[in-house]
PDB file of C-alpha atoms in Angstrom:
ATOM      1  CA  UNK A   1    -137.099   7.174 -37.261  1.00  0.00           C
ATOM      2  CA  UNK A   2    -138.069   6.383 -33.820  1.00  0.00           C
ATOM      3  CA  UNK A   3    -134.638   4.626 -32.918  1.00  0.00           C
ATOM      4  CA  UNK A   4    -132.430   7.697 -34.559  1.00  0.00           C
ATOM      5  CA  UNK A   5    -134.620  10.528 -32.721  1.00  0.00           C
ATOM      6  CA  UNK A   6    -133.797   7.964 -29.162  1.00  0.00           C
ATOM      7  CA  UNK A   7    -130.209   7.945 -30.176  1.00  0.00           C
ATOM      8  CA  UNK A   8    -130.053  11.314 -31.126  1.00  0.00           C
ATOM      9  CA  UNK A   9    -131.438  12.284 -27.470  1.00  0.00           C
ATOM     10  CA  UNK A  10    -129.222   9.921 -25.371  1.00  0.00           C
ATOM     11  CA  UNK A  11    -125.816  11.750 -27.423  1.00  0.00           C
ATOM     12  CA  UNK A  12    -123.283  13.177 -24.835  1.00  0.00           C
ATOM     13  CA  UNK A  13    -122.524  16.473 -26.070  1.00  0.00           C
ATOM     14  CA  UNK A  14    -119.655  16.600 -24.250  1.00  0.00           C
ATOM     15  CA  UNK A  15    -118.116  12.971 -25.360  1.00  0.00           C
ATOM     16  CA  UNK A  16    -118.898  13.823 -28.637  1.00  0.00           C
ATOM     17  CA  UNK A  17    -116.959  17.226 -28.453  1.00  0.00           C
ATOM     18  CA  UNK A  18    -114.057  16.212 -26.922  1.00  0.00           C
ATOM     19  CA  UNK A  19    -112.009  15.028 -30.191  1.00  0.00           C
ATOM     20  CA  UNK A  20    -113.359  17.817 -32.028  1.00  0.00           C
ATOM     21  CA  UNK A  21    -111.992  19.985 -29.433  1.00  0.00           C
ATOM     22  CA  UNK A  22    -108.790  18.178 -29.287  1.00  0.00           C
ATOM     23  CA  UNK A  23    -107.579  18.575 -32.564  1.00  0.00           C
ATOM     24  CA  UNK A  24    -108.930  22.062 -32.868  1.00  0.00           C
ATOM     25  CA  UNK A  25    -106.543  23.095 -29.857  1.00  0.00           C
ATOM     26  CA  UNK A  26    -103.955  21.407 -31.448  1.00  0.00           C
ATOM     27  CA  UNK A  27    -104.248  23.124 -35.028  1.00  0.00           C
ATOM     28  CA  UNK A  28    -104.378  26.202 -32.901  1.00  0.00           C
ATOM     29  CA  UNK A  29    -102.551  26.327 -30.170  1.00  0.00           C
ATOM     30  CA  UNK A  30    -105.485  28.091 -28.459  1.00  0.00           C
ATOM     31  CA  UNK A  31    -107.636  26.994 -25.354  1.00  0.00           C
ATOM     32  CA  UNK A  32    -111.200  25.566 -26.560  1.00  0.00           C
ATOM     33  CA  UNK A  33    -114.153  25.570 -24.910  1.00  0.00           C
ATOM     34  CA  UNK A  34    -117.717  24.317 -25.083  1.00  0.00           C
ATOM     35  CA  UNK A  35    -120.733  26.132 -23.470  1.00  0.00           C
ATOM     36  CA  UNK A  36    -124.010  25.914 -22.177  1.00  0.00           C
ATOM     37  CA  UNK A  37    -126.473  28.491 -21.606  1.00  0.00           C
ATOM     38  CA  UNK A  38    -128.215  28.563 -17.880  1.00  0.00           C
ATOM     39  CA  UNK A  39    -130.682  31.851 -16.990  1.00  0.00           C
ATOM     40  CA  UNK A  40    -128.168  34.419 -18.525  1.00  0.00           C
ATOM     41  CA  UNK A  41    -125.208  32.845 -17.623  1.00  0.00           C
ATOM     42  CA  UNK A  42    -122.739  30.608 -19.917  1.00  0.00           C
ATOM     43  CA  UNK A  43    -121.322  27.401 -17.782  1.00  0.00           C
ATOM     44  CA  UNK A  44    -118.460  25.734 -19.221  1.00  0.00           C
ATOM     45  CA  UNK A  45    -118.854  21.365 -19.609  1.00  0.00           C
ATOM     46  CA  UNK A  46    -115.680  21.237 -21.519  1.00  0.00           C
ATOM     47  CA  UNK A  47    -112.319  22.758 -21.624  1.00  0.00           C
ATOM     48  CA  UNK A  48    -109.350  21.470 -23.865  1.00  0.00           C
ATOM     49  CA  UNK A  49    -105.919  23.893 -23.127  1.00  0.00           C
ATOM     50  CA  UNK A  50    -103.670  24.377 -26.517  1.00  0.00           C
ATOM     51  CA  UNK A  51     -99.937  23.414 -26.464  1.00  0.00           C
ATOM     52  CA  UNK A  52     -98.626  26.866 -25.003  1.00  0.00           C
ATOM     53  CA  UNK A  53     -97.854  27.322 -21.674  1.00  0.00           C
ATOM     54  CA  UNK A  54    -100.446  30.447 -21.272  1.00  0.00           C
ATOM     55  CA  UNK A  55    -103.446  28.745 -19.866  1.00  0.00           C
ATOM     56  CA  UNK A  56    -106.961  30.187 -19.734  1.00  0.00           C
ATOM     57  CA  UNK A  57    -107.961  30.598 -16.046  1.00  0.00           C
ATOM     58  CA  UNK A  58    -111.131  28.992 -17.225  1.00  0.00           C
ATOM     59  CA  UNK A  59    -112.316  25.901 -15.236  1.00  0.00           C
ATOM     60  CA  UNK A  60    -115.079  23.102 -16.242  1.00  0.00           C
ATOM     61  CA  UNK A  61    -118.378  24.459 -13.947  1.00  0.00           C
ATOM     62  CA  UNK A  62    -117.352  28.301 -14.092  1.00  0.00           C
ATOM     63  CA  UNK A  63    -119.807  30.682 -14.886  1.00  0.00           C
ATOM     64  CA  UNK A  64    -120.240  34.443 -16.596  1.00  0.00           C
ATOM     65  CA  UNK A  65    -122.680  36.672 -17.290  1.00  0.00           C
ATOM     66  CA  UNK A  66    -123.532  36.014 -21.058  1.00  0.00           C
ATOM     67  CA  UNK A  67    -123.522  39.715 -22.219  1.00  0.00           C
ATOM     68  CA  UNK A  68    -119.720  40.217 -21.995  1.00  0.00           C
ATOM     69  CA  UNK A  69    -118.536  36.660 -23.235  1.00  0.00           C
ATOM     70  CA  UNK A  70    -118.485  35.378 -26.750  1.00  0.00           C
ATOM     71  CA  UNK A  71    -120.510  32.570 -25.895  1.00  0.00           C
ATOM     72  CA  UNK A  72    -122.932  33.947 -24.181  1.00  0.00           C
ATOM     73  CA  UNK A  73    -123.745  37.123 -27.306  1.00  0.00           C
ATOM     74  CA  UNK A  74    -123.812  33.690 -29.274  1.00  0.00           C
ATOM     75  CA  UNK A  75    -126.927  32.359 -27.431  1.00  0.00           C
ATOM     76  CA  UNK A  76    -128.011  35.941 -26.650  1.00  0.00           C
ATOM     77  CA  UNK A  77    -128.463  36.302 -30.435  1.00  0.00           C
ATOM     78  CA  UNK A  78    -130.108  32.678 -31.437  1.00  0.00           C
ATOM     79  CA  UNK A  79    -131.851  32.376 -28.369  1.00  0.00           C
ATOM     80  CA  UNK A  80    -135.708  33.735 -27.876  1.00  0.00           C
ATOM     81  CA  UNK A  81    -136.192  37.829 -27.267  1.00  0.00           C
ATOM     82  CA  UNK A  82    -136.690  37.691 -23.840  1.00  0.00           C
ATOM     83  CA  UNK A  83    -133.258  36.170 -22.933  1.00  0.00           C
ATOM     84  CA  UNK A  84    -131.708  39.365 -24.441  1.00  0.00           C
ATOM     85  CA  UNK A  85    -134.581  41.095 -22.672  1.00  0.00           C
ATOM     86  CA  UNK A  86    -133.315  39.790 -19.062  1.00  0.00           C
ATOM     87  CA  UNK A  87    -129.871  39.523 -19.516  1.00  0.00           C
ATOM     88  CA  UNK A  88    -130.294  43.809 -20.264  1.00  0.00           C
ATOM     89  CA  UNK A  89    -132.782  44.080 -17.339  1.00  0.00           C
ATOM     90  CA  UNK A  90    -130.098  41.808 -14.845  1.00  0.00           C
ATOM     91  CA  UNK A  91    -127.462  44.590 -15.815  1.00  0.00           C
ATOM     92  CA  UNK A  92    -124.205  45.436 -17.756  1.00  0.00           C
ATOM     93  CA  UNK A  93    -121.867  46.115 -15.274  1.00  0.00           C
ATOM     94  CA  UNK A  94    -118.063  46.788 -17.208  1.00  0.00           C
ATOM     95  CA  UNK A  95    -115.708  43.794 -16.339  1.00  0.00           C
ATOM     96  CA  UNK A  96    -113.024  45.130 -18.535  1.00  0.00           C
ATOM     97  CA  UNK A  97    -112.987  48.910 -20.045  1.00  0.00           C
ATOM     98  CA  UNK A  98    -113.644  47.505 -23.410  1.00  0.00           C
ATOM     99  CA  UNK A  99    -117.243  46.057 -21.953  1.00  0.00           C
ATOM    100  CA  UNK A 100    -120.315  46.543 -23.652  1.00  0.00           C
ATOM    101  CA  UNK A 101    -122.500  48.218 -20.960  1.00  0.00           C
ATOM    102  CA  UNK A 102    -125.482  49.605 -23.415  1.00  0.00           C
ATOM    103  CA  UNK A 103    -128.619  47.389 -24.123  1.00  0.00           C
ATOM    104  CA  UNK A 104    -128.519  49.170 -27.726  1.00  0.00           C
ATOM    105  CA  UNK A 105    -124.554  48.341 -28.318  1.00  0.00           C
ATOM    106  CA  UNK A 106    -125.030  44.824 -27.314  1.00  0.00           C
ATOM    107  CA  UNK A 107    -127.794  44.570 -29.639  1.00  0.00           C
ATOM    108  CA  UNK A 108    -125.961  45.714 -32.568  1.00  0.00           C
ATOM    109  CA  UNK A 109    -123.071  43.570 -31.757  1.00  0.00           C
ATOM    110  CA  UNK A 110    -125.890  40.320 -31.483  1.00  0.00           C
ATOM    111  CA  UNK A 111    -126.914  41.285 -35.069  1.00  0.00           C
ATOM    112  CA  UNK A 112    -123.461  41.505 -36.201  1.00  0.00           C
ATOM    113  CA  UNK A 113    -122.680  38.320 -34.624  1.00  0.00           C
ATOM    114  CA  UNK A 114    -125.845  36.869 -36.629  1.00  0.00           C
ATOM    115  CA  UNK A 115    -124.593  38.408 -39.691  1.00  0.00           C
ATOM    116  CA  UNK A 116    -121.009  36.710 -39.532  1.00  0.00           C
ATOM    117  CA  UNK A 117    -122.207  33.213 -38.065  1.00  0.00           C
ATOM    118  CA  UNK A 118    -119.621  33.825 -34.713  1.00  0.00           C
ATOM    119  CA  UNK A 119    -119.612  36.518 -31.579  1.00  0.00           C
ATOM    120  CA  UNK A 120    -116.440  37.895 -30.768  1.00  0.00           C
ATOM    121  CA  UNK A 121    -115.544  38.607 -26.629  1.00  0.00           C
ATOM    122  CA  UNK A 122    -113.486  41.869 -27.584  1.00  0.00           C
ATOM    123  CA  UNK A 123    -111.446  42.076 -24.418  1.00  0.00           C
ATOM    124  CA  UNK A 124    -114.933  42.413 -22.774  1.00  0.00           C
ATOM    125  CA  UNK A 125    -114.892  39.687 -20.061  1.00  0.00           C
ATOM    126  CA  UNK A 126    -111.027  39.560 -19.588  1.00  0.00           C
ATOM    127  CA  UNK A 127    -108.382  41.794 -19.331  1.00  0.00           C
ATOM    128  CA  UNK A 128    -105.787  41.095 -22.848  1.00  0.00           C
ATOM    129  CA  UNK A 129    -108.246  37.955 -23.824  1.00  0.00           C
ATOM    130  CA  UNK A 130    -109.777  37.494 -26.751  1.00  0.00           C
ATOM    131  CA  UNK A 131    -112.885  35.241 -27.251  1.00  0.00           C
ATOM    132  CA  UNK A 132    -114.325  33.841 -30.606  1.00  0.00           C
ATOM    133  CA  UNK A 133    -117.451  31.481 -30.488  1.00  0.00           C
ATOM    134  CA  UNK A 134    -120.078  30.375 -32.845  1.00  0.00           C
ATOM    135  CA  UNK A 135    -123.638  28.009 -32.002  1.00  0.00           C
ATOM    136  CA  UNK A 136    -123.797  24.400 -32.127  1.00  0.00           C
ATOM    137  CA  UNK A 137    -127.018  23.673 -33.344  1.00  0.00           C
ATOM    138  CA  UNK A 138    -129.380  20.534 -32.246  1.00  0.00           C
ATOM    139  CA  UNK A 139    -131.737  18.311 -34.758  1.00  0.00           C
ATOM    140  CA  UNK A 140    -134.115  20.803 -34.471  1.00  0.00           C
ATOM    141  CA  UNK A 141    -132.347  23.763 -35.115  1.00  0.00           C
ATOM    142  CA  UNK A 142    -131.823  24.800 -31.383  1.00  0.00           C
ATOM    143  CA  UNK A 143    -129.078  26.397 -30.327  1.00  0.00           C
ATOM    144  CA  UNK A 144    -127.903  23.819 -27.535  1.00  0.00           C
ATOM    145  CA  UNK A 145    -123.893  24.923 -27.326  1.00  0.00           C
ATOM    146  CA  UNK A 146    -121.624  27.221 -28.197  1.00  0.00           C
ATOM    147  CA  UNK A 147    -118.022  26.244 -28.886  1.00  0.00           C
ATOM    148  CA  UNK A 148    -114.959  29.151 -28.494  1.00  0.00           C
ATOM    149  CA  UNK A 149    -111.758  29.708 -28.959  1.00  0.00           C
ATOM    150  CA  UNK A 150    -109.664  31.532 -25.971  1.00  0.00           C
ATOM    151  CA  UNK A 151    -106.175  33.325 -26.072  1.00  0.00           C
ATOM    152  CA  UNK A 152    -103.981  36.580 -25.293  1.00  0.00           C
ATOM    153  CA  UNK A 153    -105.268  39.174 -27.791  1.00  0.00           C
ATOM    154  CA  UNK A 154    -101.791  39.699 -28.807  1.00  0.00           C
ATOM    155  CA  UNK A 155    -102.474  36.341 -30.649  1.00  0.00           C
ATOM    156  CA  UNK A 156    -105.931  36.588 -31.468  1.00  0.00           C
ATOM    157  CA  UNK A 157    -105.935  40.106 -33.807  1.00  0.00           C
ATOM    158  CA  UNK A 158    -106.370  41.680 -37.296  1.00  0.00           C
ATOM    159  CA  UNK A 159    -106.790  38.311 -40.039  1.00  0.00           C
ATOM    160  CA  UNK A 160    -106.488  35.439 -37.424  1.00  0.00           C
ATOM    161  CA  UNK A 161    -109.776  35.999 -36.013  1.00  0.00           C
ATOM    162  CA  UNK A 162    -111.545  35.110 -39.957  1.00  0.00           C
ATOM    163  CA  UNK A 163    -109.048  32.066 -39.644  1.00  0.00           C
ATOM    164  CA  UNK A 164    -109.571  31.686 -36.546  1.00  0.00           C
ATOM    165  CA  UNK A 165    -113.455  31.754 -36.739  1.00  0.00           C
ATOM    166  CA  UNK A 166    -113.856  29.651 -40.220  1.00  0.00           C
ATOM    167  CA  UNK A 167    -111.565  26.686 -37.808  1.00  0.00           C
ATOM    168  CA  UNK A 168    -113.981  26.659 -35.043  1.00  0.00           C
ATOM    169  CA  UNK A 169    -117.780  27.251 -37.292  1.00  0.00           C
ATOM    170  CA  UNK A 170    -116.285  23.712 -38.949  1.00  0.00           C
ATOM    171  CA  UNK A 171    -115.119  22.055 -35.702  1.00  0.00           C
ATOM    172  CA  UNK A 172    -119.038  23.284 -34.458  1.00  0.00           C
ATOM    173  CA  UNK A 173    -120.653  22.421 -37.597  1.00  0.00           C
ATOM    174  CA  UNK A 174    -119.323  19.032 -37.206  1.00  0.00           C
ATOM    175  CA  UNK A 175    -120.397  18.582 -33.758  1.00  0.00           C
ATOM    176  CA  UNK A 176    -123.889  20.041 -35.085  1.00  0.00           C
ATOM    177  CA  UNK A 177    -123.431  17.009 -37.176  1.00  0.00           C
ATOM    178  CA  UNK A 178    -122.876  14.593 -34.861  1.00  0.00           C
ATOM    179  CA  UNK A 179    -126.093  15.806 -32.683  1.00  0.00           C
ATOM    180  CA  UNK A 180    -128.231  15.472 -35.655  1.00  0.00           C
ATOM    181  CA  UNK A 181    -128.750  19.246 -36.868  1.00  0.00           C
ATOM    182  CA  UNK A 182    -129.289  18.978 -40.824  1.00  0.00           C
TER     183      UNK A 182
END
């Protein structure tokens, strides 16, 4: 037990993400990423681009303010009380005119996002992108991730976000997997 909980720690999240990522963006042809969660901000570690030629202005080390991404209403809404309670104290300033700018609206949307097991970005962040990400979950049950999946909203509408979102709570449940989560 001792040597699996040491291996289980020394896992690169990213290494072991990278050829889930890979063949989601190729059964896609969307732009994946993988997030982490730093003082109300998502930073990106990982970043696979889909076969189109549209590419995400997204870059490996960026960072946003986790109440308008997809990512970041994913950890807002599996993470502790007070991250939700700082991230509405830091502000909501609109980034797009589709932004959710209301501590109340955002909280609805976090139990929504609990309720269907992935957070959607709805033009929020980006002007005409749409954002889909769901939690990758650690031994323990931690939310220590969150995967998405990035494109023009022109793509990423009306049934394809269910498809969409079953492809990428897999790819993340896998990954889950591989970090030890039961």
């Amino acid at each position: 037990m001792t040597l699996g909980g040491a291996y289980l720690a020394g896992l690169d999240i990213r290494g072991e993400a990278r050829p889930i990522l890979e063949q989601l963006a190729r059964d896609t042809g969307e732009t994946l990423h993988l997030l982490i969660y730093v003082e109300g901000e998502v930073r990106y570690i990982e970043k696979i681009d889909g076969p189109s030629s549209i590419r995400m202005a997204s870059r490996i080390g960026d960072r946003m303010p986790a109440y308008c991404t997809a990512s970041g209403k994913v950890f807002l809404a599996y993470l502790p009380e007070e991250h939700f309670d700082r991230a509405v104290a830091a502000g909501m300033p609109a980034r797009t005119p589709n932004t959710i700018t209301s501590g109340e609206l955002l909280r609805d949307d976090l139990r929504r996002t609990r309720e269907r097991g992935f957070a959607i970005d709805n033009i929020e962040n980006e002007l005409d992108i749409r954002c889909l990400s769901v939690p990758v979950f650690d031994r323990f049950g931690h939310v220590v991730a969150a995967m998405s999946i990035s494109g023009l909203a022109a793509r990423i509408h009306g049934t394809r976000i269910a498809e969409l979102a079953q492809m990428v709570q897999r790819a993340a449940g896998q990954l889950s997997r591989r970090l030890g989560a039961p």
